[in-house]
Coordinates of C-alpha atoms in Angstrom, one line a residue:
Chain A
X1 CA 3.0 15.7 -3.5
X2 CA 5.0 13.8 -5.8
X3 CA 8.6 13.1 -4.4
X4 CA 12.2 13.4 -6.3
X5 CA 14.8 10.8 -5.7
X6 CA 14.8 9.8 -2.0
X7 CA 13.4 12.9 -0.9
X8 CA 9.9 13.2 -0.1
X9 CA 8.1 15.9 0.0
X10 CA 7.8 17.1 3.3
X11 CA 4.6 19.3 5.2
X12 CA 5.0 20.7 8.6
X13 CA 2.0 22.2 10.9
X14 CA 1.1 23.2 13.9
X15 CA -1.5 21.3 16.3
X16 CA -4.9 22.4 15.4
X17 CA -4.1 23.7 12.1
X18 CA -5.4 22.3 8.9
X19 CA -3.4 20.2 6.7
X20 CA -3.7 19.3 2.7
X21 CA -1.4 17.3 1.1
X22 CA -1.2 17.1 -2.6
X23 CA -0.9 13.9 -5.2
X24 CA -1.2 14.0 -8.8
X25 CA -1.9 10.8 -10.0
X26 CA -1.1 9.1 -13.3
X27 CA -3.6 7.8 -15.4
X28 CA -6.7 9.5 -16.4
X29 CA -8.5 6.2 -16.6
X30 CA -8.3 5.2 -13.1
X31 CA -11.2 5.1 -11.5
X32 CA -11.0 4.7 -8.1
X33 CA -8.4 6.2 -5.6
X34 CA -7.4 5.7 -1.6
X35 CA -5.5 7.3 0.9
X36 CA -3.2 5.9 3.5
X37 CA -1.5 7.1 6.3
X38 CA 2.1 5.1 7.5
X39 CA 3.7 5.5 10.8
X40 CA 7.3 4.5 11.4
X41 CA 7.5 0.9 11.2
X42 CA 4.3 0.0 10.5
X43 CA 2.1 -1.0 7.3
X44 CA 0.0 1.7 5.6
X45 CA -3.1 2.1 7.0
X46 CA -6.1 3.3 4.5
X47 CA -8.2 6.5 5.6
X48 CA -10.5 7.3 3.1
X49 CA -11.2 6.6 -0.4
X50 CA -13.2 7.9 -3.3
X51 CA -14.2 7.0 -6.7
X52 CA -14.1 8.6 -9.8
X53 CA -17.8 9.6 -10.2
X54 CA -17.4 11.5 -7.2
X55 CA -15.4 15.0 -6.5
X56 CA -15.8 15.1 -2.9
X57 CA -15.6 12.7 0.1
X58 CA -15.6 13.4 4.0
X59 CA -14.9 11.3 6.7
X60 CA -14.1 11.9 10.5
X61 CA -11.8 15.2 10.0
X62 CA -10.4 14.1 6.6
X63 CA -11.8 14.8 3.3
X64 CA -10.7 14.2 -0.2
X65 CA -10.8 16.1 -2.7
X66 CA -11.0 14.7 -6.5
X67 CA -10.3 17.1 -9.7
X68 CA -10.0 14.8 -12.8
X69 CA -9.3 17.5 -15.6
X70 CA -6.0 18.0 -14.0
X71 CA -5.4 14.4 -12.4
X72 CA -4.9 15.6 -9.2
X73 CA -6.2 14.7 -5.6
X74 CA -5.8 16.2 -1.8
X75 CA -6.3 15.1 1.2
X76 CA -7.3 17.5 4.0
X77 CA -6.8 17.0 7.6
X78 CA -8.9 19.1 9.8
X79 CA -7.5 20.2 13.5
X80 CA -4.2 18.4 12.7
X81 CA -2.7 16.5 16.1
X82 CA 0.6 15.0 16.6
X83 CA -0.9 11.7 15.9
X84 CA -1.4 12.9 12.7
X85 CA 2.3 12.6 11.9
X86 CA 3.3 10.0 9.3
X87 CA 3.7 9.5 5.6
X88 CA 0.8 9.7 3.7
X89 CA 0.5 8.1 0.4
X90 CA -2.6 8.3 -2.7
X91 CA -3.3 5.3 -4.4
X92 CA -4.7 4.6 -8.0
X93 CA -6.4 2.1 -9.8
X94 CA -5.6 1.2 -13.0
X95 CA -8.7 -0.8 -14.6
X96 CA -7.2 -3.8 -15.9
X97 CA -8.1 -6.5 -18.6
X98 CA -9.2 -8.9 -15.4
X99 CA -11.5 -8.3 -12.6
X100 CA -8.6 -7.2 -10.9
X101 CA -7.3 -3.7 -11.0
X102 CA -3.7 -2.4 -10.4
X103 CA -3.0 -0.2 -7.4
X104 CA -0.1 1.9 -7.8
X105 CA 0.6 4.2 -5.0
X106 CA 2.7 7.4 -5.1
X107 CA 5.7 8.1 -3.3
X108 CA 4.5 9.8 -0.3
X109 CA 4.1 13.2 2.0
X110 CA 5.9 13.2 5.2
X111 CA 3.5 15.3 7.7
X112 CA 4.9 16.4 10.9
X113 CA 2.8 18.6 13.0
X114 CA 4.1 20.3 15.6
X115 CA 2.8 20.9 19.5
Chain O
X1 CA -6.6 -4.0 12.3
X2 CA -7.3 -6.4 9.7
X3 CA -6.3 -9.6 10.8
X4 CA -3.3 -9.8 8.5
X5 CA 0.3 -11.4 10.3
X6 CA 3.3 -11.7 8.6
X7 CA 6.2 -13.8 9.7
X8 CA 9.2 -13.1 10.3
X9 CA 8.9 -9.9 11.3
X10 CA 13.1 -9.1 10.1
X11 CA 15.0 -11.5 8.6
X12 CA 18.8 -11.4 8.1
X13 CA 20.3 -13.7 5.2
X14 CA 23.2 -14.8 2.9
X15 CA 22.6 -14.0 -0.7
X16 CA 22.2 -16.7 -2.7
X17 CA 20.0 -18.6 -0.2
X18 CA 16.6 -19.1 -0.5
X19 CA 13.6 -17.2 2.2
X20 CA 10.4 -17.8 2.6
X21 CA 8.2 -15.3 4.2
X22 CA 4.6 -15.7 5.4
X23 CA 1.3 -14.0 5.2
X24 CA -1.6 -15.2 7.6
X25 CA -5.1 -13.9 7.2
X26 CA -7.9 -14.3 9.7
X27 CA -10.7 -12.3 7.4
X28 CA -11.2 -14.6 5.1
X29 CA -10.7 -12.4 1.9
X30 CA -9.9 -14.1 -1.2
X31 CA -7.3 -11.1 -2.6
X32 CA -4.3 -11.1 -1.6
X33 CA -0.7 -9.1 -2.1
X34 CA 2.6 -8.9 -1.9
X35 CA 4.5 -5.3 -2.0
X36 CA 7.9 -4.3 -1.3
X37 CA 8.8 -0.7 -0.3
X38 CA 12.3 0.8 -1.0
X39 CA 13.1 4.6 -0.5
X40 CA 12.5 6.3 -4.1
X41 CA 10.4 3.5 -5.2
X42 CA 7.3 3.6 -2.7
X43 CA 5.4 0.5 -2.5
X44 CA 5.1 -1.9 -5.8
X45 CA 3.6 -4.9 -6.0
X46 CA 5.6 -8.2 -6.7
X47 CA 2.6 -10.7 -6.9
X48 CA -1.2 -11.4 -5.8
X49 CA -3.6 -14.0 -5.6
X50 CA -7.1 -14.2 -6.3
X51 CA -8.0 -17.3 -4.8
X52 CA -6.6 -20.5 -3.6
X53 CA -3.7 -21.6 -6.1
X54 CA -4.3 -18.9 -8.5
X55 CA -1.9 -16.3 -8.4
X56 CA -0.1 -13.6 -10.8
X57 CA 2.4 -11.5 -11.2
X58 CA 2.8 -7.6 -10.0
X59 CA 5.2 -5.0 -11.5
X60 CA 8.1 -6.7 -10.0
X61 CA 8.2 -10.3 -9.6
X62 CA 11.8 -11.3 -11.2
X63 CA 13.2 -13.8 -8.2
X64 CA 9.7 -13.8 -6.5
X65 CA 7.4 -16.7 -7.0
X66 CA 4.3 -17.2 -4.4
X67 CA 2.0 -20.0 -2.9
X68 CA -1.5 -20.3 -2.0
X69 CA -2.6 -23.4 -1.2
X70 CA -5.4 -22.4 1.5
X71 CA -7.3 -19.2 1.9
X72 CA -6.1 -18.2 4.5
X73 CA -2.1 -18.4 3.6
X74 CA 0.3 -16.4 1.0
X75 CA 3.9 -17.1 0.8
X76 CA 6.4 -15.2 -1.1
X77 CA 9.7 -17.1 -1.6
X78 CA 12.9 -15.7 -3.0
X79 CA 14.2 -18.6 -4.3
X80 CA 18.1 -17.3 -4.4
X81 CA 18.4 -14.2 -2.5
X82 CA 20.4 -11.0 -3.6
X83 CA 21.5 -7.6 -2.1
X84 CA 18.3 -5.9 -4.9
X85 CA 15.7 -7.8 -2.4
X86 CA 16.6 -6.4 0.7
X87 CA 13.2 -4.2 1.5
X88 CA 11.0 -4.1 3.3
X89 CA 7.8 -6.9 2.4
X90 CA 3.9 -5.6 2.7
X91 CA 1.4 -8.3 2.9
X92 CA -2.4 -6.9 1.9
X93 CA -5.6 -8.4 1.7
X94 CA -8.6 -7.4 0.1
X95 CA -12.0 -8.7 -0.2
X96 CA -12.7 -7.8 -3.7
X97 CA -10.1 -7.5 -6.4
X98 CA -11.1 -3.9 -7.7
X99 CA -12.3 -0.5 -6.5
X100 CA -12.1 -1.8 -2.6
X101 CA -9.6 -0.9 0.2
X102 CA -6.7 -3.0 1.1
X103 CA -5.2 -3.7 4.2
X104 CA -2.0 -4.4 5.3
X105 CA 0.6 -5.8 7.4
X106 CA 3.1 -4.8 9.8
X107 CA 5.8 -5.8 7.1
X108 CA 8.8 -7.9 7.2
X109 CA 12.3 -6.1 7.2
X110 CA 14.7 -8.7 5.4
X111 CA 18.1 -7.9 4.7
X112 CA 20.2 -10.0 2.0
X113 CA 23.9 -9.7 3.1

């Protein structure tokens, strides 16, 4: 799910399908990662996070999934709706010399599920 | 939602002058961000504060600089506005600095002409 340019990657479903969208993330030391979901014109909106001692993490029809060796994480939607359309973006955090981390968040998957 | 409001919501302006934009918090977090978000770019962060009057600087701040002089309030301030600055502006708050969610604001649209 990484995007090129101005494009973003781009997923499209049908209603009640399942959905996984892709990130690979950066930096093999971060150690704690989040998902968020952005509808046109608003702010991102987190849905679920995991951290790095985990490999698997479910909420209400979401779950993400966590493989360090290849620095890669997913996000799976179950029964995808047409509320379920947005961008979705992971997120990273860098451990830093303070108590604060860096978040740095990938470009984005564009979902669009169909009726 | 998280009580976050930003102010204004758009904002047209001249470059070369200077805007001010506001972040409001009702949570009572002590973290809190400023991102922008461009197409290509995604969101990057320009500054954050870890408590009242101390602040630092994000992956982008050149022509930022930020206030926080209660809790509560965050202000980002382009101090001479130019054409790179038009974005979009992300307030987030978070309650603890590391390995927590953050939450975010509707954004403010500004647009240096």
């Amino acid at each position: 799910g990484e995007s090129v340019g101005l494009h973003l990657p781009t997923l499209s479903v049908q209603e009640g399908d399942n959905s996984i969208i892709n990130c690979a993330y950066s930096n093999s030391a971060s150690d704690y990662f989040i998902w968020y979901k952005q509808e046109s014109g608003k702010g991102p909106q987190f849905i679920i996070d995991i951290r790095s001692n985990m490999d698997k993490r479910q909420g209400q029809r979401v779950t993400v999934l966590l493989n360090k060796t290849v620095k890669h994480l997913s996000l799976q939607i179950a029964a995808t709706q047409p509320g379920d359309s947005a961008v979705y973006f992971c997120a990273e955090n860098i451990p830093g010399g303070t108590s604060y981390g860096k978040l740095t968040f990938g470009q984005g998957t564009i979902l669009t599920v169909h009726p | 939602d998280a009580g976050i409001t930003q102010s204004p919501r758009h904002k047209v302006t001249e470059t070369g002058t200077p805007v001010t934009l506001r972040c409001h918090q009702t949570e009572n977090h002590r973290y809190m961000y400023w991102y922008r978000q461009d197409p290509g770019h995604g969101l990057r962060l320009i500054h954050y504060s870890y408590g009242v009057k101390d602040t630092d600087k994000g992956e982008v701040s050149d022509g930022y600089s930020v206030s926080r002089s209660k809790t509560e309030d965050f202000l980002l301030t382009l101090e001479s506005a130019t054409s790179s600055q038009t974005s979009v502006y992300f307030c987030a708050i978070s309650r603890t600095g590391y390995n927590t969610e953050a939450f975010f604001g509707q954004g403010t649209r500004l647009t240096v002409v």
